[in-house]
Amino acid sequence: MSEQHLYYGDYLQLDKLLGAQTLESAKHGPPVHDEMLFIIVHQAYELWFKQIIWEIDSVIELFGQDVVDEQNMGTAIARLRRISRIQTLLISQISVLETMTPLDFLDFRDYLFPASGFQSAQFRVVENKLGLLPGDRLFLAGAEYTSRFSDEDKIRVKALEDEPSLFDLMERWLERTPFLDYEDFHFWEAYRHAVQSRIEADRTVVQTNPNLSDAEKQAQLKDFDLVLNQYEAIFDPDKHTLERDAGRLRLSHRAFQAALFITLYRDQPALQEPFRLLELLMDIDESFTTWRHRHAQMALRMIGRRIGTGGSAGAKYLEKSADRSRVFSDLFSLSTFLVPRADRPILPAGILDAMRFRYEE
Ligand code: HEM
């Protein structure tokens, strides 16, 4: 092999990569067979985390501009889709690790203390770059999530809390959505009117239904009031602020309106890609939650009710963390506020025209 030709093993630095599986058990006695799987699965995760960070960084770069170049939308969508596909792999990888039985794990688990996946700095980088809020994090035995990091990892991860996250940039991009106000059309007013008309129509149906007793009518009318209350939380900017302060909603009022607009009119050509983007953010959010629950189930199966090697309450801590660690939950809340296509406010011809793709000779 001539020297100037690139060699497969050199290009991939396989000497480093394949020389990096040191069995802790072998330092204490005979090597435990399944520890190799344990190490390789964790290393594979870290490699994929690196790829995910690479993709998030590029999307942050594209969306960090004052105006997102239309040509970059397709690139951003393709990269978010790649993250979502990687997540599918990450979830299915758990079942490979589960071919190791709890008894096999006990053969080397004691050698791992106090190391834990809790110390995966790259996992925290992903969370912070996506936009997980510091206030939504759980404490582990009274200590914050970076408490078990080396100084270097701590500085790297904490610094990201002050950087614009994917959530922040998506929120700003949503706030810039055109068409919400166009000449004398105001989407929010028109939407509010459509919702109120629908609720009033449903109310009349109940009130005039001869088959319902008075008590049944009262019960059903009370349900409408509850629905109306939910809508008030988004119609009334002050109530929306209260919802945000209480942590039940996160997007700004304007960004929430834009996300609803995109979702309602997603068939319009100009909104198809923005809608795809919102869907992918939900896919990514949902897949991380699925991974967290799946990981918690695996931990329960492996260690039962024992504490984790990092000192947490084990599976119980992990389930709680899964429920708390959502970033784009507002996008899931949108479904509460959708109206059927037939009830959507009719968009003025000028907006429809502006949202069309057209080729003219
Ligand atoms: C035998 C397999 C595994 C068991 C029993 C296990 C168990 C645990 C437990 C109990 C915790 C809570 C912290 C602690 O007390 O240590 C934890 C955290 C964590 N583990 Fe695992 N784990 C396993 C495999 C993995 C793998 C393959 C990954 C992939 C990187 C991983 C990533 C994480 C992460 C990121 C956390 C922090 C989660 C959070 O704080 O919400 N774990 N693990």
Short mmCIF file of C-alpha atoms and ligand atoms in Angstrom, two decimals:
data_model
loop_
_atom_site.label_atom_id
_atom_site.label_comp_id
_atom_site.label_asym_id
_atom_site.label_seq_id
_atom_site.Cartn_x
_atom_site.Cartn_y
_atom_site.Cartn_z
CA MET A 1 0.00 0.00 0.00
CA SER A 2 1.57 3.28 -1.12
CA GLU A 3 1.99 5.87 1.62
CA GLN A 4 0.03 8.66 -0.03
CA HIS A 5 -3.17 6.61 -0.19
CA LEU A 6 -5.53 7.12 2.67
CA TYR A 7 -5.93 3.91 4.66
CA TYR A 8 -9.38 2.98 6.05
CA GLY A 9 -8.14 2.29 9.60
CA ASP A 10 -6.10 5.51 9.73
CA TYR A 11 -8.93 7.65 8.41
CA LEU A 12 -11.26 6.37 11.13
CA GLN A 13 -8.50 6.25 13.75
CA LEU A 14 -9.57 2.76 14.60
CA ASP A 15 -6.52 2.20 16.74
CA LYS A 16 -7.87 4.83 19.18
CA LEU A 17 -11.52 3.85 18.80
CA LEU A 18 -11.05 0.10 19.14
CA GLY A 19 -8.37 0.47 21.78
CA ALA A 20 -10.71 2.36 24.10
CA GLN A 21 -12.58 -0.55 25.72
CA THR A 22 -10.89 -1.17 29.05
CA LEU A 23 -12.81 -3.58 31.24
CA GLU A 24 -12.89 -2.38 34.82
CA SER A 25 -13.60 -5.94 35.96
CA ALA A 26 -10.26 -7.12 34.48
CA LYS A 27 -8.47 -4.80 36.92
CA HIS A 28 -9.99 -6.69 39.83
CA GLY A 29 -9.97 -10.28 38.59
CA PRO A 30 -11.15 -12.25 35.60
CA PRO A 31 -12.81 -10.02 32.95
CA VAL A 32 -16.61 -10.12 33.04
CA HIS A 33 -17.87 -11.01 29.56
CA ASP A 34 -20.85 -8.60 29.47
CA GLU A 35 -18.86 -5.55 30.50
CA MET A 36 -17.64 -5.26 26.88
CA LEU A 37 -21.26 -4.85 25.72
CA PHE A 38 -21.90 -2.31 28.49
CA ILE A 39 -18.92 -0.19 27.42
CA ILE A 40 -19.58 -0.42 23.68
CA VAL A 41 -23.26 0.50 24.04
CA HIS A 42 -22.35 3.57 26.10
CA GLN A 43 -19.64 4.57 23.65
CA ALA A 44 -22.03 4.17 20.72
CA TYR A 45 -24.45 6.49 22.56
CA GLU A 46 -21.76 9.09 23.06
CA LEU A 47 -20.83 8.96 19.36
CA TRP A 48 -24.45 9.48 18.38
CA PHE A 49 -24.78 12.31 20.93
CA LYS A 50 -21.81 13.93 19.19
CA GLN A 51 -23.60 13.67 15.84
CA ILE A 52 -26.82 15.08 17.34
CA ILE A 53 -24.91 18.06 18.77
CA TRP A 54 -23.30 18.58 15.34
CA GLU A 55 -26.75 18.74 13.74
CA ILE A 56 -28.31 20.96 16.43
CA ASP A 57 -25.38 23.37 16.14
CA SER A 58 -25.94 23.72 12.42
CA VAL A 59 -29.68 24.34 12.85
CA ILE A 60 -28.93 26.90 15.58
CA GLU A 61 -26.56 28.61 13.16
CA LEU A 62 -29.20 28.68 10.39
CA PHE A 63 -31.92 29.97 12.70
CA GLY A 64 -29.64 32.39 14.52
CA GLN A 65 -29.85 34.84 11.60
CA ASP A 66 -32.17 37.86 11.75
CA VAL A 67 -34.02 36.43 8.77
CA VAL A 68 -34.00 32.72 8.04
CA ASP A 69 -33.04 32.29 4.40
CA GLU A 70 -35.82 30.29 2.70
CA GLN A 71 -33.23 28.08 1.08
CA ASN A 72 -32.02 27.05 4.52
CA MET A 73 -35.41 25.79 5.63
CA GLY A 74 -34.98 22.56 3.68
CA THR A 75 -31.51 22.07 5.16
CA ALA A 76 -32.74 22.65 8.70
CA ILE A 77 -35.63 20.24 8.18
CA ALA A 78 -33.30 17.57 6.76
CA ARG A 79 -30.98 17.89 9.77
CA LEU A 80 -33.78 17.76 12.31
CA ARG A 81 -35.12 14.70 10.52
CA ARG A 82 -31.67 13.13 10.84
CA ILE A 83 -31.72 13.75 14.60
CA SER A 84 -35.12 12.13 14.79
CA ARG A 85 -33.86 9.05 12.90
CA ILE A 86 -30.84 8.77 15.19
CA GLN A 87 -33.19 8.86 18.16
CA THR A 88 -35.03 5.84 16.76
CA LEU A 89 -31.69 4.02 16.87
CA LEU A 90 -30.96 5.24 20.40
CA ILE A 91 -34.26 3.89 21.64
CA SER A 92 -33.83 0.49 19.99
CA GLN A 93 -30.25 0.23 21.26
CA ILE A 94 -31.63 -0.24 24.78
CA SER A 95 -32.91 -3.70 23.87
CA VAL A 96 -29.36 -4.69 22.86
CA LEU A 97 -28.14 -3.77 26.34
CA GLU A 98 -31.05 -5.69 27.85
CA THR A 99 -29.58 -8.93 26.51
CA MET A 100 -27.35 -8.51 29.59
CA THR A 101 -29.27 -9.91 32.57
CA PRO A 102 -29.37 -8.22 35.98
CA LEU A 103 -27.25 -11.06 37.38
CA ASP A 104 -24.61 -10.48 34.67
CA PHE A 105 -24.65 -6.78 35.52
CA LEU A 106 -24.06 -7.48 39.22
CA ASP A 107 -20.81 -9.23 38.25
CA PHE A 108 -19.22 -5.85 37.55
CA ARG A 109 -21.62 -3.12 38.76
CA ASP A 110 -19.79 -2.49 42.02
CA TYR A 111 -16.65 -1.50 40.09
CA LEU A 112 -18.53 1.37 38.43
CA PHE A 113 -19.36 3.48 41.54
CA PRO A 114 -19.66 6.50 41.54
CA ALA A 115 -19.60 6.81 37.72
CA SER A 116 -23.05 7.09 36.08
CA GLY A 117 -24.80 8.17 32.87
CA PHE A 118 -25.81 11.11 35.06
CA GLN A 119 -22.30 12.37 34.26
CA SER A 120 -22.79 12.32 30.48
CA ALA A 121 -21.80 15.89 29.63
CA GLN A 122 -22.84 15.48 26.01
CA PHE A 123 -26.35 14.45 27.09
CA ARG A 124 -26.61 17.70 29.09
CA VAL A 125 -25.21 19.66 26.14
CA VAL A 126 -28.01 18.25 23.97
CA GLU A 127 -30.61 19.17 26.61
CA ASN A 128 -29.29 22.71 26.98
CA LYS A 129 -28.94 23.30 23.26
CA LEU A 130 -32.52 22.15 22.75
CA GLY A 131 -33.60 24.55 25.49
CA LEU A 132 -34.36 22.57 28.64
CA LEU A 133 -34.84 25.17 31.37
CA PRO A 134 -32.58 25.08 34.46
CA GLY A 135 -35.74 25.47 36.60
CA ASP A 136 -37.20 22.25 35.17
CA ARG A 137 -34.25 20.18 36.26
CA LEU A 138 -34.34 17.73 39.13
CA PHE A 139 -31.89 17.78 41.96
CA LEU A 140 -30.06 14.54 42.70
CA ALA A 141 -29.65 13.98 46.42
CA GLY A 142 -29.86 17.78 46.89
CA ALA A 143 -27.21 18.50 44.26
CA GLU A 144 -27.73 20.10 40.86
CA TYR A 145 -27.32 18.30 37.56
CA THR A 146 -23.74 19.44 36.98
CA SER A 147 -22.59 18.62 40.52
CA ARG A 148 -20.94 15.33 39.54
CA PHE A 149 -19.06 16.79 36.57
CA SER A 150 -15.36 17.52 36.20
CA ASP A 151 -14.67 21.27 36.32
CA GLU A 152 -14.16 21.33 32.55
CA ASP A 153 -17.50 19.63 31.80
CA LYS A 154 -19.28 21.84 34.33
CA ILE A 155 -18.04 25.05 32.68
CA ARG A 156 -18.95 23.80 29.19
CA VAL A 157 -22.46 22.69 30.16
CA LYS A 158 -23.33 25.65 32.42
CA ALA A 159 -22.21 28.19 29.80
CA LEU A 160 -24.86 26.85 27.44
CA GLU A 161 -27.64 27.89 29.83
CA ASP A 162 -26.98 31.50 28.75
CA GLU A 163 -26.72 30.83 25.00
CA PRO A 164 -29.74 31.04 22.68
CA SER A 165 -31.19 27.53 22.46
CA LEU A 166 -33.11 25.94 19.63
CA PHE A 167 -36.28 26.74 21.58
CA ASP A 168 -35.35 30.46 21.81
CA LEU A 169 -34.56 30.68 18.11
CA MET A 170 -37.72 28.84 17.09
CA GLU A 171 -39.74 31.18 19.28
CA ARG A 172 -38.21 34.24 17.62
CA TRP A 173 -38.76 32.74 14.18
CA LEU A 174 -42.42 32.07 15.02
CA GLU A 175 -42.83 35.63 16.28
CA ARG A 176 -41.71 36.88 12.86
CA THR A 177 -44.35 34.83 10.99
CA PRO A 178 -46.06 37.10 8.45
CA PHE A 179 -49.79 36.99 7.62
CA LEU A 180 -51.08 37.11 11.23
CA ASP A 181 -52.10 40.70 10.55
CA TYR A 182 -52.79 41.64 6.96
CA GLU A 183 -54.61 44.82 6.01
CA ASP A 184 -57.87 44.60 8.01
CA PHE A 185 -57.56 40.85 8.71
CA HIS A 186 -56.33 39.94 12.18
CA PHE A 187 -55.94 36.22 12.64
CA TRP A 188 -56.24 36.23 16.39
CA GLU A 189 -59.53 38.15 16.41
CA ALA A 190 -60.95 36.01 13.61
CA TYR A 191 -59.89 32.81 15.36
CA ARG A 192 -61.35 33.95 18.67
CA HIS A 193 -64.62 34.74 16.95
CA ALA A 194 -64.64 31.30 15.26
CA VAL A 195 -64.06 29.54 18.58
CA GLN A 196 -66.75 31.52 20.36
CA SER A 197 -69.29 30.91 17.58
CA ARG A 198 -68.56 27.18 17.70
CA ILE A 199 -68.98 27.02 21.47
CA GLU A 200 -72.20 29.07 21.33
CA ALA A 201 -73.59 26.79 18.60
CA ASP A 202 -72.75 23.70 20.69
CA ARG A 203 -74.31 25.35 23.75
CA THR A 204 -77.55 25.99 21.86
CA VAL A 205 -77.66 22.35 20.76
CA VAL A 206 -77.47 21.24 24.39
CA GLN A 207 -79.96 23.84 25.63
CA THR A 208 -82.57 22.87 23.05
CA ASN A 209 -82.05 19.10 23.24
CA PRO A 210 -85.43 17.65 24.35
CA ASN A 211 -83.81 14.34 25.33
CA LEU A 212 -81.68 15.84 28.11
CA SER A 213 -82.93 16.45 31.65
CA ASP A 214 -82.20 19.84 33.26
CA ALA A 215 -79.49 18.27 35.40
CA GLU A 216 -77.83 16.71 32.33
CA LYS A 217 -78.00 20.04 30.49
CA GLN A 218 -76.38 21.85 33.44
CA ALA A 219 -73.59 19.27 33.60
CA GLN A 220 -72.84 19.59 29.88
CA LEU A 221 -73.01 23.38 29.93
CA LYS A 222 -70.52 23.37 32.79
CA ASP A 223 -68.12 21.43 30.51
CA PHE A 224 -68.37 24.24 27.95
CA ASP A 225 -67.39 26.74 30.63
CA LEU A 226 -64.32 24.65 31.38
CA VAL A 227 -63.40 24.60 27.68
CA LEU A 228 -63.94 28.35 27.47
CA ASN A 229 -61.67 28.81 30.50
CA GLN A 230 -58.89 26.96 28.71
CA TYR A 231 -59.30 29.24 25.72
CA GLU A 232 -59.24 32.30 27.97
CA ALA A 233 -55.72 31.28 29.01
CA ILE A 234 -54.58 31.94 25.46
CA PHE A 235 -57.02 34.69 24.41
CA ASP A 236 -56.29 36.98 27.32
CA PRO A 237 -52.65 38.16 27.24
CA ASP A 238 -52.65 38.67 31.03
CA LYS A 239 -53.89 35.13 31.65
CA HIS A 240 -51.35 33.89 29.15
CA THR A 241 -48.62 35.64 31.14
CA LEU A 242 -49.92 33.95 34.31
CA GLU A 243 -49.79 30.55 32.53
CA ARG A 244 -46.22 31.27 31.47
CA ASP A 245 -45.23 32.36 34.97
CA ALA A 246 -46.73 29.15 36.35
CA GLY A 247 -44.71 27.13 33.83
CA ARG A 248 -47.77 25.70 32.07
CA LEU A 249 -46.99 27.49 28.82
CA ARG A 250 -43.62 28.63 27.58
CA LEU A 251 -43.94 30.25 24.15
CA SER A 252 -44.60 33.98 23.96
CA HIS A 253 -48.18 34.98 23.10
CA ARG A 254 -47.21 35.99 19.57
CA ALA A 255 -45.20 32.81 18.94
CA PHE A 256 -48.09 30.68 20.22
CA GLN A 257 -50.50 32.42 17.83
CA ALA A 258 -48.10 31.86 14.93
CA ALA A 259 -47.69 28.17 15.76
CA LEU A 260 -51.47 27.80 15.84
CA PHE A 261 -51.80 29.67 12.55
CA ILE A 262 -49.21 27.41 10.89
CA THR A 263 -50.93 24.31 12.25
CA LEU A 264 -54.40 25.41 11.17
CA TYR A 265 -53.40 26.46 7.65
CA ARG A 266 -50.59 23.98 7.12
CA ASP A 267 -51.99 22.98 3.71
CA GLN A 268 -51.07 26.38 2.29
CA PRO A 269 -47.88 26.03 0.23
CA ALA A 270 -45.87 28.62 2.18
CA LEU A 271 -46.76 26.95 5.49
CA GLN A 272 -45.99 23.35 4.57
CA GLU A 273 -42.30 23.56 5.49
CA PRO A 274 -42.86 25.55 8.70
CA PHE A 275 -45.43 22.94 9.71
CA ARG A 276 -42.96 20.12 8.95
CA LEU A 277 -40.44 21.89 11.15
CA LEU A 278 -42.88 22.11 14.06
CA GLU A 279 -43.71 18.44 13.62
CA LEU A 280 -40.03 17.49 13.74
CA LEU A 281 -39.50 19.48 16.92
CA MET A 282 -42.36 17.49 18.43
CA ASP A 283 -40.90 14.24 17.11
CA ILE A 284 -37.56 15.05 18.72
CA ASP A 285 -39.14 16.10 22.01
CA GLU A 286 -41.32 13.00 22.08
CA SER A 287 -38.46 10.65 21.22
CA PHE A 288 -36.30 12.00 24.03
CA THR A 289 -39.18 11.42 26.42
CA THR A 290 -39.66 7.92 25.04
CA TRP A 291 -35.94 7.23 25.48
CA ARG A 292 -36.04 8.50 29.06
CA HIS A 293 -38.99 6.27 29.96
CA ARG A 294 -37.41 3.32 28.16
CA HIS A 295 -34.12 3.92 29.99
CA ALA A 296 -36.01 4.13 33.31
CA GLN A 297 -37.71 0.81 32.58
CA MET A 298 -34.37 -0.76 31.74
CA ALA A 299 -32.86 0.60 34.96
CA LEU A 300 -35.80 -0.85 36.92
CA ARG A 301 -35.25 -4.21 35.26
CA MET A 302 -31.49 -4.15 35.89
CA ILE A 303 -31.31 -2.77 39.41
CA GLY A 304 -34.89 -3.03 40.73
CA ARG A 305 -35.40 -0.57 43.56
CA ARG A 306 -31.70 -0.13 44.31
CA ILE A 307 -30.14 3.34 44.19
CA GLY A 308 -28.20 4.30 41.05
CA THR A 309 -24.41 4.25 40.84
CA GLY A 310 -24.66 8.06 40.74
CA GLY A 311 -26.60 8.04 44.02
CA SER A 312 -30.16 8.79 42.84
CA ALA A 313 -33.35 6.96 43.81
CA GLY A 314 -32.77 4.95 40.62
CA ALA A 315 -35.72 4.17 38.35
CA LYS A 316 -38.04 6.43 40.40
CA TYR A 317 -35.76 9.41 39.82
CA LEU A 318 -35.54 8.57 36.11
CA GLU A 319 -39.32 8.42 35.61
CA LYS A 320 -39.70 11.77 37.34
CA SER A 321 -36.95 13.24 35.20
CA ALA A 322 -38.70 11.93 32.05
CA ASP A 323 -41.90 13.74 32.99
CA ARG A 324 -40.11 17.00 33.74
CA SER A 325 -37.71 17.21 30.82
CA ARG A 326 -39.91 18.49 27.99
CA VAL A 327 -38.83 21.43 25.85
CA PHE A 328 -41.48 21.87 23.16
CA SER A 329 -44.56 20.93 25.17
CA ASP A 330 -46.42 24.04 23.92
CA LEU A 331 -46.48 22.52 20.46
CA PHE A 332 -48.32 19.53 21.90
CA SER A 333 -50.77 21.87 23.68
CA LEU A 334 -51.76 23.35 20.33
CA SER A 335 -54.07 20.41 19.65
CA THR A 336 -56.28 21.58 22.53
CA PHE A 337 -57.01 24.71 20.56
CA LEU A 338 -57.50 23.42 17.05
CA VAL A 339 -60.87 23.92 15.37
CA PRO A 340 -62.16 21.71 12.55
CA ARG A 341 -61.11 22.83 9.06
CA ALA A 342 -64.69 23.92 8.33
CA ASP A 343 -64.63 26.34 11.29
CA ARG A 344 -61.32 28.00 10.48
CA PRO A 345 -61.52 31.73 9.73
CA ILE A 346 -61.50 32.29 5.98
CA LEU A 347 -58.24 33.90 4.92
CA PRO A 348 -58.43 36.98 2.68
CA ALA A 349 -57.55 36.44 -0.98
CA GLY A 350 -54.43 38.62 -0.59
CA ILE A 351 -52.96 36.27 2.04
CA LEU A 352 -53.87 33.15 0.07
CA ASP A 353 -52.22 34.66 -2.96
CA ALA A 354 -49.06 35.54 -1.04
CA MET A 355 -48.81 31.99 0.32
CA ARG A 356 -49.03 30.29 -3.05
CA PHE A 357 -46.08 28.92 -5.05
CA ARG A 358 -46.53 29.87 -8.64
CA TYR A 359 -44.71 29.36 -11.89
CA GLU A 360 -45.61 31.75 -14.66
CA GLU A 361 -44.09 31.82 -18.14
C1 HEM B 1 -27.39 -1.25 32.82
C2 HEM B 1 -27.71 -0.16 32.19
C3 HEM B 1 -28.07 1.12 32.87
C4 HEM B 1 -28.58 1.34 34.12
C5 HEM B 1 -28.94 0.31 35.19
C6 HEM B 1 -28.71 2.77 34.28
C7 HEM B 1 -29.18 3.39 35.41
C8 HEM B 1 -29.23 4.74 35.62
C9 HEM B 1 -29.63 5.39 36.83
C10 HEM B 1 -30.09 4.68 38.09
C11 HEM B 1 -29.53 6.73 36.64
C12 HEM B 1 -29.83 7.83 37.66
C13 HEM B 1 -28.55 8.46 38.15
C14 HEM B 1 -27.82 7.52 39.08
O1 HEM B 1 -28.20 7.41 40.24
O2 HEM B 1 -26.83 6.91 38.63
C15 HEM B 1 -29.10 6.94 35.28
C16 HEM B 1 -28.94 8.17 34.70
C17 HEM B 1 -28.62 8.34 33.40
N1 HEM B 1 -28.22 7.37 32.51
FE1 HEM B 1 -28.31 5.39 32.78
N2 HEM B 1 -28.34 3.38 33.13
C18 HEM B 1 -27.93 2.42 32.24
C19 HEM B 1 -27.49 2.63 30.94
C20 HEM B 1 -27.39 3.84 30.34
C21 HEM B 1 -27.00 4.05 28.96
C22 HEM B 1 -26.63 2.98 27.94
C23 HEM B 1 -27.00 5.38 28.74
C24 HEM B 1 -26.62 6.04 27.47
C25 HEM B 1 -25.81 7.07 27.44
C26 HEM B 1 -27.40 6.02 29.98
C27 HEM B 1 -27.52 7.39 30.17
C28 HEM B 1 -27.98 7.98 31.31
C29 HEM B 1 -28.23 9.40 31.43
C30 HEM B 1 -28.09 10.45 30.33
C31 HEM B 1 -28.64 9.61 32.73
C32 HEM B 1 -29.09 10.94 33.34
C33 HEM B 1 -30.61 11.00 33.20
C34 HEM B 1 -31.29 12.13 33.94
O3 HEM B 1 -30.70 12.75 34.84
O4 HEM B 1 -32.47 12.36 33.64
N3 HEM B 1 -27.65 5.06 30.91
N4 HEM B 1 -28.91 5.70 34.69
#
